[in-house]
Coordinates of C-alpha atoms and ligand atoms in Angstrom, one line a residue:
X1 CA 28.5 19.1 -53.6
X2 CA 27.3 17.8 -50.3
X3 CA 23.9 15.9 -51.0
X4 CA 22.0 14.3 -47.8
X5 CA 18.4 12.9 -46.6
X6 CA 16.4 11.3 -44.4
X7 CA 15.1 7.9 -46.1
X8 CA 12.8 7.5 -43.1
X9 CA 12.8 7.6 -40.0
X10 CA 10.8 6.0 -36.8
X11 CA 9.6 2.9 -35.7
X12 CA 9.2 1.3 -39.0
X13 CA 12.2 1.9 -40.7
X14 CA 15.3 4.7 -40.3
X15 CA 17.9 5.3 -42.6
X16 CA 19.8 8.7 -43.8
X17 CA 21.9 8.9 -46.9
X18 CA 25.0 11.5 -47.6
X19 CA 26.9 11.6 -50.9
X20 CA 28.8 13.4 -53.1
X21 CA 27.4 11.8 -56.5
X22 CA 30.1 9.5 -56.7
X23 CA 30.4 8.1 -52.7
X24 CA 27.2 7.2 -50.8
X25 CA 26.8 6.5 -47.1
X26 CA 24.4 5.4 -45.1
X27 CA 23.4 5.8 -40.9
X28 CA 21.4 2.8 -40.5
X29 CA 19.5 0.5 -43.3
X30 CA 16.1 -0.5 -41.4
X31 CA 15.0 -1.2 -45.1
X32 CA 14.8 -4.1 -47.1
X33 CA 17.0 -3.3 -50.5
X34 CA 14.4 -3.1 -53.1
X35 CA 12.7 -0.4 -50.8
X36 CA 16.1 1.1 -50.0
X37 CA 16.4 1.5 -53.8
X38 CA 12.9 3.3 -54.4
X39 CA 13.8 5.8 -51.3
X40 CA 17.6 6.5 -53.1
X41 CA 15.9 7.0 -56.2
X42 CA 13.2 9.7 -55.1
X43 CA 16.5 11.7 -54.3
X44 CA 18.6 10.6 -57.7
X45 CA 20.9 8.5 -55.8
X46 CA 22.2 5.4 -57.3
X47 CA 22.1 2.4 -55.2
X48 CA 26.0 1.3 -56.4
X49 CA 27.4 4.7 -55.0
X50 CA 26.5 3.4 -51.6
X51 CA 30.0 2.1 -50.2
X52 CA 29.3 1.6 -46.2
X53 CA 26.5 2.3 -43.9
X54 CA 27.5 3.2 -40.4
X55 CA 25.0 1.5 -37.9
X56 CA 23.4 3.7 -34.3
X57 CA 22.1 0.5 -32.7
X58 CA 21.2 -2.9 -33.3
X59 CA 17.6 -2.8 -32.9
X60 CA 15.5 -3.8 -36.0
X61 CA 14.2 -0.9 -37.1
X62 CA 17.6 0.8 -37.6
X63 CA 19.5 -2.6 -38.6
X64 CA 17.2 -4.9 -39.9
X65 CA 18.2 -4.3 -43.6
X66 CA 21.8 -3.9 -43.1
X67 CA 23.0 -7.3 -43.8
X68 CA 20.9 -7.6 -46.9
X69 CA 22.5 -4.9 -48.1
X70 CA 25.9 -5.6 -47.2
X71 CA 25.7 -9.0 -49.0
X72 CA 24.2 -7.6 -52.4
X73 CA 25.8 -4.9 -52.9
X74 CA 29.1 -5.4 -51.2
X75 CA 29.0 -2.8 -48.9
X76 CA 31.1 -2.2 -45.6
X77 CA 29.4 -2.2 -42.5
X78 CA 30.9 -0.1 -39.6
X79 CA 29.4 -0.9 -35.7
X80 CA 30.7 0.3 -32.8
X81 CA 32.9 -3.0 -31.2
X82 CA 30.6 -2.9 -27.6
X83 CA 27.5 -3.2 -29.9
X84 CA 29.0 -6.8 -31.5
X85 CA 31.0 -7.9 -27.8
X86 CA 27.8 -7.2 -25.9
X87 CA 24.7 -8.4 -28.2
X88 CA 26.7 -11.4 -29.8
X89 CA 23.7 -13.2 -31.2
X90 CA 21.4 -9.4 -32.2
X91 CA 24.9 -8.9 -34.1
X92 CA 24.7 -12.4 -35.7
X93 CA 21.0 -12.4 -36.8
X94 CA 22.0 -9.5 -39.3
X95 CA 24.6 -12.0 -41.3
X96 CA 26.9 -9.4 -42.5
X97 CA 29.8 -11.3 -44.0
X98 CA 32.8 -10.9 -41.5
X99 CA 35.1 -9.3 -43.8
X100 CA 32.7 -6.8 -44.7
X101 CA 32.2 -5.5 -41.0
X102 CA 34.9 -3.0 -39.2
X103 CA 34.6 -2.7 -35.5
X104 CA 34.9 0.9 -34.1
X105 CA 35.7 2.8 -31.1
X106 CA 33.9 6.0 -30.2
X107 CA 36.3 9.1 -32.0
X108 CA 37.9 6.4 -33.9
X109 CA 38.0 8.4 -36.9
X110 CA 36.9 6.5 -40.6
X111 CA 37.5 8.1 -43.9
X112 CA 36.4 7.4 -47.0
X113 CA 36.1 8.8 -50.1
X114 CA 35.6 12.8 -49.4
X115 CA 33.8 11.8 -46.0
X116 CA 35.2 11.1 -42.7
X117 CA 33.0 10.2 -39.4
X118 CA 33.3 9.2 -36.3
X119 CA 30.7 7.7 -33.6
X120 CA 30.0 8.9 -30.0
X121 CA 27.9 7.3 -27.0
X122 CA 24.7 7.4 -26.3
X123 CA 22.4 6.4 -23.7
X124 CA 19.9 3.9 -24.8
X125 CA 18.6 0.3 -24.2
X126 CA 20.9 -1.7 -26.5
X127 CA 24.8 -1.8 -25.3
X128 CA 27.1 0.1 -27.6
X129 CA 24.5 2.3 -28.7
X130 CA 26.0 5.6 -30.6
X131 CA 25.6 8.4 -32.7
X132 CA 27.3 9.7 -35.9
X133 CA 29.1 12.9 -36.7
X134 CA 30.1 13.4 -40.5
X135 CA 32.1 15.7 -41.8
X136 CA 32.5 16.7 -45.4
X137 CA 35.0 19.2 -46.5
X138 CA 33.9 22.0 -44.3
X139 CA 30.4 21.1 -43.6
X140 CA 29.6 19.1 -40.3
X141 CA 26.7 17.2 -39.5
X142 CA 25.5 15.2 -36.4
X143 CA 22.9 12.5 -36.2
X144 CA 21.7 12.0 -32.8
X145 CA 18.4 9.3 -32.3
X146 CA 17.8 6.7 -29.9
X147 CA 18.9 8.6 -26.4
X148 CA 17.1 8.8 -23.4
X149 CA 19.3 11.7 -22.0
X150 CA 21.8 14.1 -23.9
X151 CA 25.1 14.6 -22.5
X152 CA 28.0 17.8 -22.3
X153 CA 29.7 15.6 -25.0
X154 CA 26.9 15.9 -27.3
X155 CA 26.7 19.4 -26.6
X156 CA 30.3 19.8 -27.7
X157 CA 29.4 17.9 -30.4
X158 CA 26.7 20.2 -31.9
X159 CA 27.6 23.3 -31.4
X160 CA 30.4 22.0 -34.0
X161 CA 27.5 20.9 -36.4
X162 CA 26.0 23.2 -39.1
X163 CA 23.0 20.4 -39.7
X164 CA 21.5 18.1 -37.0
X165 CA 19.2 15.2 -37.1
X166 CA 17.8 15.4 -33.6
X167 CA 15.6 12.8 -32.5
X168 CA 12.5 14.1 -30.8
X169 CA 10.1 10.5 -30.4
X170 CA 7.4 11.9 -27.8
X171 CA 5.3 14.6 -26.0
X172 CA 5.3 13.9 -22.2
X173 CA 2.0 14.2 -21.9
X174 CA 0.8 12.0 -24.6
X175 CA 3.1 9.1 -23.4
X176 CA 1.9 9.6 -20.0
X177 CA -1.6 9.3 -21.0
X178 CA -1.5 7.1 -23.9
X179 CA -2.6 3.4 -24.5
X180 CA 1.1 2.1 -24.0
X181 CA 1.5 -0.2 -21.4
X182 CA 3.3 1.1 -17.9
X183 CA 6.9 -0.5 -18.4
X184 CA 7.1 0.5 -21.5
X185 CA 6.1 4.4 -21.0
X186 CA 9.0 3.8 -18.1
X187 CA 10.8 3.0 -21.0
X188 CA 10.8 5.0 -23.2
X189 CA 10.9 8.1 -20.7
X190 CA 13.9 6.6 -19.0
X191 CA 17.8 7.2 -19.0
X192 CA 18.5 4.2 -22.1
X193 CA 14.9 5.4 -23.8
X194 CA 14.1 8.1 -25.9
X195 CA 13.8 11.8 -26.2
X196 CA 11.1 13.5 -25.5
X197 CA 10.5 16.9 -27.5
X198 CA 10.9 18.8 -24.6
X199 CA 14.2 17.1 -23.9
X200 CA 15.1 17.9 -27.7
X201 CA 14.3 21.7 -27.1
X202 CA 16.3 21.9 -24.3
X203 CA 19.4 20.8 -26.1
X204 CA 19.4 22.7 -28.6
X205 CA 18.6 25.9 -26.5
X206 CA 21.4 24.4 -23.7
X207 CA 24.4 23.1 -26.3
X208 CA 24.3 27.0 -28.0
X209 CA 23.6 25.1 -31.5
X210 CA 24.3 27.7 -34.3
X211 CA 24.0 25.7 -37.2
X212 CA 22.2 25.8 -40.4
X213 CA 18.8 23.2 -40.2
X214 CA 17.3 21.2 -37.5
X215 CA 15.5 18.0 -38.9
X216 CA 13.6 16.5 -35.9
X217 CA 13.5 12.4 -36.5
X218 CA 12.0 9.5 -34.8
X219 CA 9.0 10.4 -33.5
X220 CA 6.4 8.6 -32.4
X221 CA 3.0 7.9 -34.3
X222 CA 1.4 6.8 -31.0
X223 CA 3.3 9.3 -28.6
X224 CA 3.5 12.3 -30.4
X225 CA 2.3 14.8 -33.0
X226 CA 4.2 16.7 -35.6
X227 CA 1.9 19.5 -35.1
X228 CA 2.8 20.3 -31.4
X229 CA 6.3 19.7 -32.1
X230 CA 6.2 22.2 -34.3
X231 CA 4.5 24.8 -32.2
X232 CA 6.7 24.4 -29.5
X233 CA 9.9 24.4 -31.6
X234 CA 8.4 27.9 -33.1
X235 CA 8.3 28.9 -29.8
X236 CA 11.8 27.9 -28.7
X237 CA 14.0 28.0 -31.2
X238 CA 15.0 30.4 -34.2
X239 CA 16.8 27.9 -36.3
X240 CA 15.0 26.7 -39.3
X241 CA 13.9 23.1 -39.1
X242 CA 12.2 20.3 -40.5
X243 CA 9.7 17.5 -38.4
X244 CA 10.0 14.4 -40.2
X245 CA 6.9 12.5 -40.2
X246 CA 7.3 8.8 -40.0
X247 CA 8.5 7.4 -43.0
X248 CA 8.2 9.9 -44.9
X249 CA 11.4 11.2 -46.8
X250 CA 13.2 14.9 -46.8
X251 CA 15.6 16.5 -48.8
X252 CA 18.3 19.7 -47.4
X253 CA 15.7 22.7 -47.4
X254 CA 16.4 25.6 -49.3
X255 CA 18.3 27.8 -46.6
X256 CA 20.3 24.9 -46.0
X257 CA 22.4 24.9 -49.3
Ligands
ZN1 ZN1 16.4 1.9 -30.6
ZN2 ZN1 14.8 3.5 -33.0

Protein backbone atom coordinates (compact mmCIF):
# COMPACT_ATOMS: atom_id res chain seq x y z
CA UNK A 1 0.00 0.00 0.00
CA UNK A 2 0.72 3.51 -1.14
CA UNK A 3 1.82 5.57 2.01
CA UNK A 4 2.82 9.45 1.44
CA UNK A 5 3.21 12.93 3.44
CA UNK A 6 4.18 16.12 3.63
CA UNK A 7 7.36 16.40 6.06
CA UNK A 8 6.98 20.21 5.83
CA UNK A 9 6.68 22.42 3.73
CA UNK A 10 7.56 26.48 3.23
CA UNK A 11 10.29 28.65 3.68
CA UNK A 12 11.99 26.79 6.37
CA UNK A 13 12.20 23.48 5.26
CA UNK A 14 10.11 21.20 2.38
CA UNK A 15 10.30 17.69 1.98
CA UNK A 16 7.50 14.94 0.98
CA UNK A 17 7.99 11.22 1.55
CA UNK A 18 6.18 8.21 -0.61
CA UNK A 19 6.71 4.52 0.30
CA UNK A 20 5.51 1.35 0.12
CA UNK A 21 6.99 0.06 3.60
CA UNK A 22 9.86 -1.39 2.09
CA UNK A 23 10.97 1.66 -0.73
CA UNK A 24 11.03 5.34 0.45
CA UNK A 25 11.38 8.39 -1.66
CA UNK A 26 11.76 11.67 -1.13
CA UNK A 27 10.82 15.30 -3.25
CA UNK A 28 13.30 17.47 -1.71
CA UNK A 29 15.34 17.16 1.82
CA UNK A 30 15.41 20.99 3.19
CA UNK A 31 16.12 19.05 6.55
CA UNK A 32 19.09 18.26 8.39
CA UNK A 33 18.95 14.19 8.89
CA UNK A 34 18.36 13.89 12.60
CA UNK A 35 15.22 16.21 11.97
CA UNK A 36 14.43 14.28 8.81
CA UNK A 37 14.43 11.19 11.09
CA UNK A 38 11.99 12.58 13.81
CA UNK A 39 9.52 13.81 10.75
CA UNK A 40 9.78 9.91 9.08
CA UNK A 41 9.17 8.60 12.41
CA UNK A 42 5.79 10.64 13.27
CA UNK A 43 4.55 8.68 10.15
CA UNK A 44 6.36 5.08 10.99
CA UNK A 45 8.71 5.42 8.27
CA UNK A 46 12.19 4.09 8.74
CA UNK A 47 14.86 6.29 7.70
CA UNK A 48 16.92 3.09 5.81
CA UNK A 49 13.86 2.54 3.45
CA UNK A 50 14.67 5.92 2.01
CA UNK A 51 16.63 4.93 -1.40
CA UNK A 52 16.65 8.47 -3.43
CA UNK A 53 15.21 11.81 -3.08
CA UNK A 54 14.24 13.58 -6.20
CA UNK A 55 15.17 17.34 -5.94
CA UNK A 56 12.40 20.55 -7.43
CA UNK A 57 15.11 23.23 -7.16
CA UNK A 58 18.31 24.07 -5.67
CA UNK A 59 17.38 26.65 -3.32
CA UNK A 60 18.11 25.97 0.32
CA UNK A 61 15.06 25.39 1.80
CA UNK A 62 14.21 22.46 -0.60
CA UNK A 63 18.01 21.22 -0.98
CA UNK A 64 19.84 22.24 1.88
CA UNK A 65 19.69 18.70 3.59
CA UNK A 66 20.12 16.66 0.54
CA UNK A 67 23.76 16.04 0.55
CA UNK A 68 23.74 15.19 4.22
CA UNK A 69 21.56 12.75 3.50
CA UNK A 70 22.99 11.33 0.48
CA UNK A 71 26.36 10.87 2.23
CA UNK A 72 24.93 9.05 5.52
CA UNK A 73 22.66 7.08 4.27
CA UNK A 74 23.75 6.33 0.81
CA UNK A 75 21.04 7.56 -0.96
CA UNK A 76 20.73 8.49 -4.79
CA UNK A 77 20.10 11.92 -5.64
CA UNK A 78 18.18 12.61 -8.92
CA UNK A 79 18.32 16.64 -10.29
CA UNK A 80 17.28 17.66 -13.37
CA UNK A 81 20.80 18.13 -15.70
CA UNK A 82 19.95 22.31 -16.41
CA UNK A 83 19.75 22.64 -12.53
CA UNK A 84 23.68 21.17 -12.11
CA UNK A 85 24.95 22.87 -15.95
CA UNK A 86 23.36 26.16 -15.03
CA UNK A 87 24.09 26.71 -11.07
CA UNK A 88 27.53 24.83 -11.11
CA UNK A 89 28.69 26.13 -7.71
CA UNK A 90 24.56 26.10 -5.86
CA UNK A 91 25.04 22.34 -7.14
CA UNK A 92 28.46 21.99 -5.58
CA UNK A 93 27.77 23.55 -2.09
CA UNK A 94 25.33 20.50 -1.45
CA UNK A 95 28.46 17.84 -1.80
CA UNK A 96 26.54 14.94 -2.88
CA UNK A 97 29.09 12.37 -3.81
CA UNK A 98 29.26 12.18 -7.76
CA UNK A 99 28.36 8.67 -8.05
CA UNK A 100 25.42 9.10 -6.04
CA UNK A 101 23.81 11.82 -8.30
CA UNK A 102 21.83 10.94 -11.75
CA UNK A 103 21.24 13.77 -14.09
CA UNK A 104 17.69 13.96 -15.65
CA UNK A 105 15.75 15.23 -18.53
CA UNK A 106 12.23 16.40 -18.17
CA UNK A 107 9.90 12.98 -19.04
CA UNK A 108 13.03 10.98 -18.62
CA UNK A 109 11.24 8.34 -16.90
CA UNK A 110 13.09 6.71 -13.38
CA UNK A 111 11.96 3.55 -11.84
CA UNK A 112 12.59 2.16 -8.86
CA UNK A 113 11.40 -0.28 -6.70
CA UNK A 114 7.32 -0.22 -7.25
CA UNK A 115 7.68 3.67 -8.09
CA UNK A 116 8.40 5.37 -11.30
CA UNK A 117 8.62 9.33 -11.76
CA UNK A 118 9.39 11.63 -13.94
CA UNK A 119 10.06 15.63 -13.71
CA UNK A 120 8.53 18.49 -15.78
CA UNK A 121 9.43 22.35 -16.05
CA UNK A 122 8.53 24.89 -14.15
CA UNK A 123 8.84 28.53 -14.09
CA UNK A 124 10.82 29.81 -11.28
CA UNK A 125 13.96 31.91 -10.29
CA UNK A 126 16.54 29.04 -10.17
CA UNK A 127 17.48 27.47 -13.78
CA UNK A 128 16.31 23.93 -14.22
CA UNK A 129 13.65 24.27 -11.80
CA UNK A 130 10.91 21.27 -11.98
CA UNK A 131 8.27 19.46 -10.68
CA UNK A 132 7.54 15.66 -9.89
CA UNK A 133 4.86 13.31 -11.01
CA UNK A 134 4.87 9.79 -9.31
CA UNK A 135 3.27 7.04 -10.16
CA UNK A 136 2.62 3.97 -8.19
CA UNK A 137 0.76 1.01 -9.54
CA UNK A 138 -2.37 2.78 -10.55
CA UNK A 139 -2.30 5.73 -8.27
CA UNK A 140 -0.72 9.11 -9.77
CA UNK A 141 0.39 11.97 -7.94
CA UNK A 142 1.85 15.39 -8.86
CA UNK A 143 3.88 17.78 -6.85
CA UNK A 144 3.92 21.14 -8.13
CA UNK A 145 5.76 24.17 -5.75
CA UNK A 146 7.94 26.81 -6.61
CA UNK A 147 6.11 28.38 -9.98
CA UNK A 148 5.33 31.73 -10.75
CA UNK A 149 2.83 30.69 -13.63
CA UNK A 150 1.25 27.31 -14.44
CA UNK A 151 1.40 26.02 -17.81
CA UNK A 152 -1.17 23.71 -20.48
CA UNK A 153 1.60 21.08 -19.64
CA UNK A 154 0.87 21.09 -16.13
CA UNK A 155 -2.62 21.01 -16.84
CA UNK A 156 -2.21 17.85 -18.77
CA UNK A 157 -0.39 16.80 -16.05
CA UNK A 158 -3.06 16.97 -13.38
CA UNK A 159 -5.89 16.18 -14.71
CA UNK A 160 -3.83 12.60 -14.89
CA UNK A 161 -3.25 12.95 -10.99
CA UNK A 162 -5.62 11.42 -8.37
CA UNK A 163 -3.53 13.58 -5.45
CA UNK A 164 -1.78 16.97 -5.93
CA UNK A 165 0.54 18.95 -3.73
CA UNK A 166 -0.22 22.45 -5.13
CA UNK A 167 1.70 25.10 -3.95
CA UNK A 168 -0.33 28.12 -3.00
CA UNK A 169 2.61 30.67 -1.09
CA UNK A 170 0.44 34.06 -0.97
CA UNK A 171 -2.79 36.21 -1.01
CA UNK A 172 -2.30 39.13 -3.45
CA UNK A 173 -3.36 41.50 -1.28
CA UNK A 174 -1.35 40.73 1.65
CA UNK A 175 1.93 40.65 -0.45
CA UNK A 176 0.95 43.87 -1.97
CA UNK A 177 0.48 45.42 1.32
CA UNK A 178 2.87 43.69 3.45
CA UNK A 179 6.31 44.66 5.04
CA UNK A 180 8.36 42.90 2.24
CA UNK A 181 10.48 45.06 0.45
CA UNK A 182 9.31 46.25 -3.41
CA UNK A 183 11.76 43.82 -5.57
CA UNK A 184 11.02 41.22 -3.65
CA UNK A 185 6.95 41.45 -3.82
CA UNK A 186 8.01 41.80 -7.76
CA UNK A 187 9.37 38.68 -7.09
CA UNK A 188 7.61 36.66 -5.76
CA UNK A 189 4.45 37.84 -7.94
CA UNK A 190 6.39 37.44 -11.06
CA UNK A 191 6.67 34.79 -13.99
CA UNK A 192 9.97 32.70 -12.10
CA UNK A 193 8.13 33.52 -8.48
CA UNK A 194 5.50 31.89 -6.75
CA UNK A 195 1.81 31.13 -6.79
CA UNK A 196 -0.45 33.05 -5.44
CA UNK A 197 -3.76 31.28 -4.08
CA UNK A 198 -5.70 32.77 -6.54
CA UNK A 199 -3.38 31.50 -9.24
CA UNK A 200 -3.71 27.99 -7.43
CA UNK A 201 -7.58 28.15 -7.66
CA UNK A 202 -7.58 28.95 -11.06
CA UNK A 203 -5.71 25.81 -11.96
CA UNK A 204 -7.32 23.60 -10.57
CA UNK A 205 -10.76 25.05 -11.75
CA UNK A 206 -8.93 25.60 -15.45
CA UNK A 207 -6.85 22.01 -15.78
CA UNK A 208 -10.51 19.99 -14.98
CA UNK A 209 -8.59 18.25 -11.95
CA UNK A 210 -10.70 15.26 -10.87
CA UNK A 211 -8.64 13.67 -8.42
CA UNK A 212 -8.91 12.44 -5.00
CA UNK A 213 -7.12 15.28 -2.34
CA UNK A 214 -5.69 18.64 -2.83
CA UNK A 215 -2.89 19.45 -0.25
CA UNK A 216 -2.06 23.13 -0.66
CA UNK A 217 1.93 23.60 0.30
CA UNK A 218 4.30 26.38 0.58
CA UNK A 219 2.68 29.18 1.82
CA UNK A 220 3.76 32.05 3.19
CA UNK A 221 3.85 32.93 7.02
CA UNK A 222 4.31 36.60 6.12
CA UNK A 223 2.08 36.68 2.84
CA UNK A 224 -0.59 34.60 3.52
CA UNK A 225 -3.09 32.94 5.87
CA UNK A 226 -4.36 29.42 5.96
CA UNK A 227 -7.65 30.74 7.01
CA UNK A 228 -8.49 32.69 3.74
CA UNK A 229 -7.10 30.07 1.77
CA UNK A 230 -9.33 28.00 3.06
CA UNK A 231 -12.37 30.12 2.49
CA UNK A 232 -11.71 30.81 -0.80
CA UNK A 233 -10.88 27.10 -1.75
CA UNK A 234 -14.53 26.29 -0.05
CA UNK A 235 -15.77 28.66 -2.33
CA UNK A 236 -14.10 27.40 -5.49
CA UNK A 237 -13.49 24.08 -5.38
CA UNK A 238 -15.46 20.75 -4.42
CA UNK A 239 -12.47 18.58 -4.07
CA UNK A 240 -11.45 17.71 -0.55
CA UNK A 241 -8.23 19.34 0.48
CA UNK A 242 -5.75 19.98 3.03
CA UNK A 243 -3.78 23.64 3.77
CA UNK A 244 -0.53 22.77 5.11
CA UNK A 245 0.69 25.11 7.61
CA UNK A 246 4.34 25.77 7.57
CA UNK A 247 6.17 23.08 8.93
CA UNK A 248 3.79 21.33 10.07
CA UNK A 249 3.34 17.67 8.88
CA UNK A 250 0.22 15.70 7.14
CA UNK A 251 -0.67 12.38 6.57
CA UNK A 252 -3.30 11.04 3.18
CA UNK A 253 -6.83 12.09 4.75
CA UNK A 254 -9.30 9.66 5.24
CA UNK A 255 -11.29 9.98 1.79
CA UNK A 256 -8.07 9.71 0.17
CA UNK A 257 -7.36 5.89 0.91
ZN1 LIG B 1 12.41 28.24 -4.62
ZN1 LIG C 1 10.64 27.11 -1.95
Amino acid sequence: MLHYAVLGSGSSGNSYVFSDGTTSLLIDQGYSVVELRRRLDRFGIDLASVKAVFVTHLHPDHAKGVGTLCRKQNVAAYISARSVQEQPDQFAKLCIPEKQVATVEPFEVVSIGPFSLFCFATSHDSAGSVGWFITYEDQNLMVLTDTGLTTDEHMSLAKEAGILFLEANYDRRMLQTGPYPLYLKRRIDGSYGHLSNEQALYFLQESGFAGKHIYFIHLSDVNNDPALLEKAAHQCIQTPFTVCHKNQWYGPQPEAL
